[in-house]
PDB file of C-alpha atoms and ligand atoms in Angstrom:
ATOM      1  CA  UNK P   1      14.180  -0.918 -14.145  1.00 97.00           C
ATOM      2  CA  UNK P   2      12.063   0.573 -11.364  1.00 98.00           C
ATOM      3  CA  UNK P   3       8.280   0.331 -11.507  1.00 98.00           C
ATOM      4  CA  UNK P   4       6.146   2.356  -9.085  1.00 98.00           C
ATOM      5  CA  UNK P   5       2.582   1.203  -8.399  1.00 98.00           C
ATOM      6  CA  UNK P   6       0.403   3.437  -6.216  1.00 98.00           C
ATOM      7  CA  UNK P   7      -3.246   3.549  -5.310  1.00 97.00           C
ATOM      8  CA  UNK P   8      -5.816   3.312  -2.508  1.00 96.00           C
ATOM      9  CA  UNK P   9      -6.784   0.245  -0.469  1.00 93.00           C
ATOM     10  CA  UNK P  10      -8.302  -2.668  -2.435  1.00 95.00           C
ATOM     11  CA  UNK P  11      -7.713  -0.933  -5.782  1.00 97.00           C
ATOM     12  CA  UNK P  12      -5.859  -3.991  -7.081  1.00 97.00           C
ATOM     13  CA  UNK P  13      -2.386  -2.438  -6.853  1.00 98.00           C
ATOM     14  CA  UNK P  14      -0.924  -5.339  -4.839  1.00 97.00           C
ATOM     15  CA  UNK P  15      -2.180  -7.999  -7.247  1.00 97.00           C
ATOM     16  CA  UNK P  16      -0.940  -5.950 -10.204  1.00 98.00           C
ATOM     17  CA  UNK P  17       2.459  -5.280  -8.617  1.00 98.00           C
ATOM     18  CA  UNK P  18       2.962  -8.994  -7.864  1.00 98.00           C
ATOM     19  CA  UNK P  19       1.981  -9.917 -11.431  1.00 98.00           C
ATOM     20  CA  UNK P  20       4.390  -7.314 -12.858  1.00 98.00           C
ATOM     21  CA  UNK P  21       7.151  -8.679 -10.607  1.00 98.00           C
ATOM     22  CA  UNK P  22       6.589 -12.174 -12.023  1.00 98.00           C
ATOM     23  CA  UNK P  23       6.348 -10.869 -15.585  1.00 98.00           C
ATOM     24  CA  UNK P  24       9.608  -8.892 -15.423  1.00 98.00           C
ATOM     25  CA  UNK P  25      11.404 -11.148 -12.927  1.00 98.00           C
ATOM     26  CA  UNK P  26      11.980  -8.276 -10.484  1.00 98.00           C
ATOM     27  CA  UNK P  27      11.896  -8.193  -6.683  1.00 97.00           C
ATOM     28  CA  UNK P  28       8.731  -6.691  -5.219  1.00 97.00           C
ATOM     29  CA  UNK P  29       8.096  -4.742  -2.013  1.00 97.00           C
ATOM     30  CA  UNK P  30       4.600  -4.150  -0.624  1.00 96.00           C
ATOM     31  CA  UNK P  31       5.427  -0.953   1.291  1.00 97.00           C
ATOM     32  CA  UNK P  32       2.047  -1.008   3.091  1.00 95.00           C
ATOM     33  CA  UNK P  33       3.428  -3.973   5.038  1.00 94.00           C
ATOM     34  CA  UNK P  34       6.191  -1.769   6.480  1.00 94.00           C
ATOM     35  CA  UNK P  35       3.628   0.719   7.781  1.00 94.00           C
ATOM     36  CA  UNK P  36       1.502  -2.156   9.031  1.00 94.00           C
ATOM     37  CA  UNK P  37       4.505  -3.606  10.880  1.00 93.00           C
ATOM     38  CA  UNK P  38       5.116  -0.258  12.575  1.00 92.00           C
ATOM     39  CA  UNK P  39       1.403  -0.109  13.441  1.00 93.00           C
ATOM     40  CA  UNK P  40       1.621  -3.612  14.891  1.00 92.00           C
ATOM     41  CA  UNK P  41       4.432  -2.523  17.241  1.00 90.00           C
ATOM     42  CA  UNK P  42       2.194   0.354  18.385  1.00 91.00           C
ATOM     43  CA  UNK P  43      -0.568  -2.134  19.223  1.00 92.00           C
ATOM     44  CA  UNK P  44       1.801  -4.684  20.763  1.00 91.00           C
ATOM     45  CA  UNK P  45       3.765  -2.229  22.913  1.00 90.00           C
ATOM     46  CA  UNK P  46       0.756   0.026  23.617  1.00 92.00           C
ATOM     47  CA  UNK P  47       2.559   3.125  22.375  1.00 90.00           C
ATOM     48  CA  UNK P  48       0.810   6.442  21.839  1.00 88.00           C
ATOM     49  CA  UNK P  49       1.928   7.641  18.394  1.00 83.00           C
ATOM     50  CA  UNK P  50       0.859  11.222  19.130  1.00 79.00           C
ATOM     51  CA  UNK P  51       3.103  11.440  22.210  1.00 83.00           C
ATOM     52  CA  UNK P  52       5.811   8.950  21.327  1.00 84.00           C
ATOM     53  CA  UNK P  53       6.282   9.237  17.565  1.00 80.00           C
ATOM     54  CA  UNK P  54      10.069   9.090  17.953  1.00 83.00           C
ATOM     55  CA  UNK P  55       9.815   5.841  19.926  1.00 83.00           C
ATOM     56  CA  UNK P  56       7.432   4.460  17.312  1.00 83.00           C
ATOM     57  CA  UNK P  57       9.773   5.430  14.489  1.00 81.00           C
ATOM     58  CA  UNK P  58      12.729   3.831  16.270  1.00 83.00           C
ATOM     59  CA  UNK P  59      11.113   0.444  17.021  1.00 80.00           C
ATOM     60  CA  UNK P  60      12.534  -2.519  15.244  1.00 77.00           C
ATOM     61  CA  UNK P  61       9.845  -4.517  13.500  1.00 82.00           C
ATOM     62  CA  UNK P  62      11.649  -7.064  11.343  1.00 82.00           C
ATOM     63  CA  UNK P  63      10.305  -9.914  13.471  1.00 81.00           C
ATOM     64  CA  UNK P  64       6.775  -8.614  12.867  1.00 81.00           C
ATOM     65  CA  UNK P  65       7.183  -8.615   9.094  1.00 83.00           C
ATOM     66  CA  UNK P  66       7.091 -12.396   9.396  1.00 80.00           C
ATOM     67  CA  UNK P  67       3.630 -12.232  11.005  1.00 76.00           C
ATOM     68  CA  UNK P  68       2.222 -11.481   7.574  1.00 78.00           C
ATOM     69  CA  UNK P  69      -1.347 -12.684   8.292  1.00 84.00           C
ATOM     70  CA  UNK P  70      -1.826 -10.553  11.379  1.00 87.00           C
ATOM     71  CA  UNK P  71      -0.359  -7.537   9.565  1.00 91.00           C
ATOM     72  CA  UNK P  72      -3.050  -7.795   6.893  1.00 86.00           C
ATOM     73  CA  UNK P  73      -5.980  -7.640   9.316  1.00 85.00           C
ATOM     74  CA  UNK P  74      -8.259  -4.597   9.461  1.00 83.00           C
ATOM     75  CA  UNK P  75      -7.253  -3.895  13.044  1.00 87.00           C
ATOM     76  CA  UNK P  76      -3.649  -3.350  11.970  1.00 91.00           C
ATOM     77  CA  UNK P  77      -4.755  -1.545   8.779  1.00 88.00           C
ATOM     78  CA  UNK P  78      -6.555   1.070  10.853  1.00 87.00           C
ATOM     79  CA  UNK P  79      -3.610   1.489  13.195  1.00 91.00           C
ATOM     80  CA  UNK P  80      -1.447   2.035  10.087  1.00 92.00           C
ATOM     81  CA  UNK P  81      -2.614   5.644  10.135  1.00 88.00           C
ATOM     82  CA  UNK P  82       0.640   6.125  12.111  1.00 90.00           C
ATOM     83  CA  UNK P  83       1.921   6.571   8.553  1.00 92.00           C
ATOM     84  CA  UNK P  84       0.815  10.221   8.806  1.00 91.00           C
ATOM     85  CA  UNK P  85       3.629  10.950  11.296  1.00 90.00           C
ATOM     86  CA  UNK P  86       6.636  12.517   9.563  1.00 90.00           C
ATOM     87  CA  UNK P  87       9.053  10.657  11.888  1.00 89.00           C
ATOM     88  CA  UNK P  88       7.533   7.326  10.952  1.00 91.00           C
ATOM     89  CA  UNK P  89       7.735   8.154   7.238  1.00 93.00           C
ATOM     90  CA  UNK P  90      11.344   9.293   7.431  1.00 91.00           C
ATOM     91  CA  UNK P  91      12.303   6.171   9.411  1.00 90.00           C
ATOM     92  CA  UNK P  92      11.013   4.009   6.520  1.00 94.00           C
ATOM     93  CA  UNK P  93      12.255   6.187   3.659  1.00 94.00           C
ATOM     94  CA  UNK P  94      15.828   4.879   3.280  1.00 92.00           C
ATOM     95  CA  UNK P  95      14.756   1.274   3.551  1.00 93.00           C
ATOM     96  CA  UNK P  96      12.340   1.706   0.624  1.00 96.00           C
ATOM     97  CA  UNK P  97      14.835   3.712  -1.442  1.00 97.00           C
ATOM     98  CA  UNK P  98      17.483   1.012  -0.902  1.00 96.00           C
ATOM     99  CA  UNK P  99      15.051  -1.657  -2.047  1.00 96.00           C
ATOM    100  CA  UNK P 100      14.384   0.322  -5.242  1.00 97.00           C
ATOM    101  CA  UNK P 101      18.123   0.639  -5.952  1.00 96.00           C
ATOM    102  CA  UNK P 102      18.827  -3.073  -6.436  1.00 96.00           C
ATOM    103  CA  UNK P 103      21.048  -3.867  -9.440  1.00 95.00           C
ATOM    104  CA  UNK P 104      18.287  -5.135 -11.751  1.00 94.00           C
ATOM    105  CA  UNK P 105      15.638  -2.832 -10.383  1.00 96.00           C
ATOM    106  CA  UNK P 106      12.486  -3.457  -8.397  1.00 98.00           C
ATOM    107  CA  UNK P 107       8.743  -3.019  -8.185  1.00 98.00           C
ATOM    108  CA  UNK P 108       7.293  -1.206  -5.182  1.00 98.00           C
ATOM    109  CA  UNK P 109       3.648  -0.648  -4.398  1.00 98.00           C
ATOM    110  CA  UNK P 110       2.160   1.826  -1.947  1.00 97.00           C
ATOM    111  CA  UNK P 111       0.837   5.354  -1.772  1.00 96.00           C
ATOM    112  CA  UNK P 112       3.873   7.571  -2.476  1.00 97.00           C
ATOM    113  CA  UNK P 113       6.223   5.446  -4.580  1.00 98.00           C
ATOM    114  CA  UNK P 114       5.919   7.513  -7.777  1.00 98.00           C
ATOM    115  CA  UNK P 115       5.928  10.821  -5.914  1.00 97.00           C
ATOM    116  CA  UNK P 116       8.463  10.406  -3.070  1.00 97.00           C
ATOM    117  CA  UNK P 117      10.277   7.051  -2.961  1.00 98.00           C
ATOM    118  CA  UNK P 118      11.112   6.691  -6.661  1.00 98.00           C
ATOM    119  CA  UNK P 119      10.173   9.911  -8.479  1.00 98.00           C
ATOM    120  CA  UNK P 120      12.490   8.864 -11.353  1.00 98.00           C
ATOM    121  CA  UNK P 121      10.932   5.409 -11.771  1.00 98.00           C
ATOM    122  CA  UNK P 122      11.000   4.059 -15.332  1.00 98.00           C
ATOM    123  CA  UNK P 123       7.280   3.348 -15.229  1.00 98.00           C
ATOM    124  CA  UNK P 124       4.533   4.545 -12.916  1.00 98.00           C
ATOM    125  CA  UNK P 125       1.005   3.268 -12.476  1.00 98.00           C
ATOM    126  CA  UNK P 126      -1.760   4.758 -10.365  1.00 98.00           C
ATOM    127  CA  UNK P 127      -4.375   2.058  -9.803  1.00 98.00           C
ATOM    128  CA  UNK P 128      -7.871   3.094  -8.763  1.00 98.00           C
ATOM    129  CA  UNK P 129     -11.449   1.799  -8.504  1.00 98.00           C
ATOM    130  CA  UNK P 130     -14.659   3.264  -7.111  1.00 98.00           C
ATOM    131  CA  UNK P 131     -15.024   3.130  -3.296  1.00 97.00           C
ATOM    132  CA  UNK P 132     -18.073   0.813  -3.594  1.00 98.00           C
ATOM    133  CA  UNK P 133     -16.262  -1.668  -5.800  1.00 98.00           C
ATOM    134  CA  UNK P 134     -13.226  -1.655  -3.499  1.00 98.00           C
ATOM    135  CA  UNK P 135     -15.529  -2.160  -0.513  1.00 97.00           C
ATOM    136  CA  UNK P 136     -17.206  -5.140  -2.227  1.00 97.00           C
ATOM    137  CA  UNK P 137     -13.817  -6.719  -2.912  1.00 96.00           C
ATOM    138  CA  UNK P 138     -12.618  -6.213   0.653  1.00 94.00           C
ATOM    139  CA  UNK P 139     -15.970  -7.420   2.028  1.00 95.00           C
ATOM    140  CA  UNK P 140     -15.771 -10.655   0.011  1.00 95.00           C
ATOM    141  CA  UNK P 141     -12.223 -11.240   1.284  1.00 90.00           C
ATOM    142  CA  UNK P 142     -13.314 -10.680   4.879  1.00 89.00           C
ATOM    143  CA  UNK P 143     -16.298 -13.015   4.494  1.00 92.00           C
ATOM    144  CA  UNK P 144     -13.967 -15.727   3.224  1.00 92.00           C
ATOM    145  CA  UNK P 145     -12.031 -15.377   6.476  1.00 86.00           C
ATOM    146  CA  UNK P 146     -15.261 -15.855   8.450  1.00 90.00           C
ATOM    147  CA  UNK P 147     -15.879 -12.180   9.286  1.00 89.00           C
ATOM    148  CA  UNK P 148     -19.507 -10.999   9.605  1.00 93.00           C
ATOM    149  CA  UNK P 149     -18.767  -7.283   9.160  1.00 93.00           C
ATOM    150  CA  UNK P 150     -21.352  -5.482   6.966  1.00 97.00           C
ATOM    151  CA  UNK P 151     -20.655  -4.042   3.522  1.00 97.00           C
ATOM    152  CA  UNK P 152     -21.698  -0.602   4.796  1.00 98.00           C
ATOM    153  CA  UNK P 153     -19.110  -0.778   7.524  1.00 95.00           C
ATOM    154  CA  UNK P 154     -16.366  -1.828   5.110  1.00 95.00           C
ATOM    155  CA  UNK P 155     -17.355   1.013   2.775  1.00 97.00           C
ATOM    156  CA  UNK P 156     -17.201   3.625   5.521  1.00 96.00           C
ATOM    157  CA  UNK P 157     -13.818   2.275   6.681  1.00 93.00           C
ATOM    158  CA  UNK P 158     -12.483   2.505   3.122  1.00 94.00           C
ATOM    159  CA  UNK P 159     -13.756   6.075   2.795  1.00 96.00           C
ATOM    160  CA  UNK P 160     -12.197   7.037   6.133  1.00 94.00           C
ATOM    161  CA  UNK P 161      -8.840   5.521   5.161  1.00 93.00           C
ATOM    162  CA  UNK P 162      -8.908   7.232   1.726  1.00 95.00           C
ATOM    163  CA  UNK P 163      -9.612  10.479   3.465  1.00 95.00           C
ATOM    164  CA  UNK P 164      -6.773  10.097   5.979  1.00 93.00           C
ATOM    165  CA  UNK P 165      -4.287   8.979   3.318  1.00 94.00           C
ATOM    166  CA  UNK P 166      -5.206  11.755   0.865  1.00 95.00           C
ATOM    167  CA  UNK P 167      -5.354  14.682   3.272  1.00 95.00           C
ATOM    168  CA  UNK P 168      -2.218  14.109   5.364  1.00 93.00           C
ATOM    169  CA  UNK P 169       0.467  16.730   4.928  1.00 93.00           C
ATOM    170  CA  UNK P 170       3.389  14.450   4.155  1.00 92.00           C
ATOM    171  CA  UNK P 171       3.377  12.253   1.077  1.00 93.00           C
ATOM    172  CA  UNK P 172      -0.409  12.202   0.606  1.00 94.00           C
ATOM    173  CA  UNK P 173      -2.000   9.639  -1.673  1.00 94.00           C
ATOM    174  CA  UNK P 174      -1.993  11.345  -5.060  1.00 95.00           C
ATOM    175  CA  UNK P 175      -1.189  10.227  -8.599  1.00 97.00           C
ATOM    176  CA  UNK P 176       2.226  11.400  -9.786  1.00 98.00           C
ATOM    177  CA  UNK P 177       1.736  13.755 -12.760  1.00 98.00           C
ATOM    178  CA  UNK P 178       3.564  11.284 -15.028  1.00 98.00           C
ATOM    179  CA  UNK P 179       1.745   8.142 -13.804  1.00 98.00           C
ATOM    180  CA  UNK P 180      -0.541   6.151 -16.112  1.00 98.00           C
ATOM    181  CA  UNK P 181      -3.924   5.806 -14.412  1.00 98.00           C
ATOM    182  CA  UNK P 182      -5.521   2.358 -14.463  1.00 98.00           C
ATOM    183  CA  UNK P 183      -9.147   2.096 -13.319  1.00 98.00           C
ATOM    184  CA  UNK P 184      -9.809  -1.537 -12.372  1.00 98.00           C
ATOM    185  CA  UNK P 185     -13.486  -0.983 -11.419  1.00 98.00           C
ATOM    186  CA  UNK P 186     -14.878  -3.017 -14.300  1.00 98.00           C
ATOM    187  CA  UNK P 187     -11.911  -5.202 -15.157  1.00 98.00           C
ATOM    188  CA  UNK P 188     -11.287  -8.848 -14.322  1.00 97.00           C
ATOM    189  CA  UNK P 189      -8.006  -9.549 -12.541  1.00 97.00           C
ATOM    190  CA  UNK P 190      -6.557 -10.997 -15.752  1.00 98.00           C
ATOM    191  CA  UNK P 191      -7.488  -7.984 -17.900  1.00 98.00           C
ATOM    192  CA  UNK P 192      -6.257  -5.552 -15.244  1.00 98.00           C
ATOM    193  CA  UNK P 193      -2.877  -7.321 -15.343  1.00 98.00           C
ATOM    194  CA  UNK P 194      -2.759  -7.261 -19.169  1.00 98.00           C
ATOM    195  CA  UNK P 195      -3.596  -3.538 -19.197  1.00 98.00           C
ATOM    196  CA  UNK P 196      -0.982  -2.849 -16.522  1.00 98.00           C
ATOM    197  CA  UNK P 197       1.710  -4.595 -18.597  1.00 98.00           C
ATOM    198  CA  UNK P 198       0.676  -2.603 -21.680  1.00 98.00           C
ATOM    199  CA  UNK P 199       0.782   0.681 -19.725  1.00 98.00           C
ATOM    200  CA  UNK P 200       4.246  -0.150 -18.366  1.00 98.00           C
ATOM    201  CA  UNK P 201       5.527  -1.139 -21.830  1.00 98.00           C
ATOM    202  CA  UNK P 202       4.274   2.166 -23.236  1.00 98.00           C
ATOM    203  CA  UNK P 203       6.458   4.045 -20.735  1.00 98.00           C
ATOM    204  CA  UNK P 204       9.716   2.101 -21.305  1.00 95.00           C
TER     205      UNK P 204
HETATM  206  O1  C5P S 301      -1.658  -0.732   1.304  1.00 69.40           O
HETATM  207  P1  C5P S 301      -2.018  -1.028   2.727  1.00 69.40           P
HETATM  208  O2  C5P S 301      -3.495  -1.047   2.978  1.00 69.40           O
HETATM  209  O3  C5P S 301      -1.357  -2.257   3.247  1.00 69.40           O
HETATM  210  O4  C5P S 301      -1.391   0.199   3.574  1.00 69.40           O
HETATM  211  C1  C5P S 301      -1.670   0.390   4.934  1.00 69.40           C
HETATM  212  C2  C5P S 301      -1.512   1.857   5.286  1.00 69.40           C
HETATM  213  O5  C5P S 301      -0.136   2.224   5.225  1.00 69.40           O
HETATM  214  C3  C5P S 301      -2.210   2.835   4.336  1.00 69.40           C
HETATM  215  O6  C5P S 301      -3.550   3.107   4.697  1.00 69.40           O
HETATM  216  C4  C5P S 301      -1.355   4.088   4.455  1.00 69.40           C
HETATM  217  O7  C5P S 301      -1.769   4.900   5.545  1.00 69.40           O
HETATM  218  C5  C5P S 301       0.021   3.549   4.758  1.00 69.40           C
HETATM  219  N1  C5P S 301       0.931   3.588   3.608  1.00 69.40           N
HETATM  220  C6  C5P S 301       1.571   4.770   3.320  1.00 69.40           C
HETATM  221  N2  C5P S 301       2.499   4.840   2.315  1.00 69.40           N
HETATM  222  C7  C5P S 301       2.777   3.754   1.573  1.00 69.40           C
HETATM  223  C8  C5P S 301       2.110   2.528   1.832  1.00 69.40           C
HETATM  224  C9  C5P S 301       1.175   2.482   2.854  1.00 69.40           C
HETATM  225  O8  C5P S 301       1.308   5.774   3.967  1.00 69.40           O
HETATM  226  N3  C5P S 301       3.707   3.836   0.609  1.00 69.40           N
END
């Protein structure tokens, strides 16, 4: 069984995908981490993705996947706009497809799982929430880590990232036509998870 979970930053897709993985006992891949690892090599090796996209796509980043906490910072998140480069996307394509093809299935979350990586997934969710609510969630997380960044700043960053992810030519962020849309704006984490399970069950 393959379950595809897509959606914008701080929509709740990661939390939902992890909960579904526990519920169904399936392996889970947060595909954003792959793009973040590539972005981290760009920062570490001071590459210019516009000039050296082939070098970026060819870098090995498995060691960086272990630096999970750094990968999740905003600095790396912004640099993850390298994901717009076709060479970077094609370098990560097979790896994600292989993960989805495991014997018992898998759950992947990202931006293009239901549209590109696993268009034949058994169940697809598109998780969304209003930009302001996503900004508040991200802001609270950042404050917990001691950051003093303003809510306005987080909101404009979220809007900019949505814009970049939705308008790129290759694999833009868009709900697959057969995805069930789950708006988590006014849901607690627990009810979002319960709704997600119900929406998956309805597709099986
Ligand atoms: O989900 P997360 O915020 O970790 O993703 C970081 C960035 O990686 C996104 O803003 C997006 O540009 C890119 N990404 C992507 N396709 C995916 C997952 C992430 O382009 N399947």
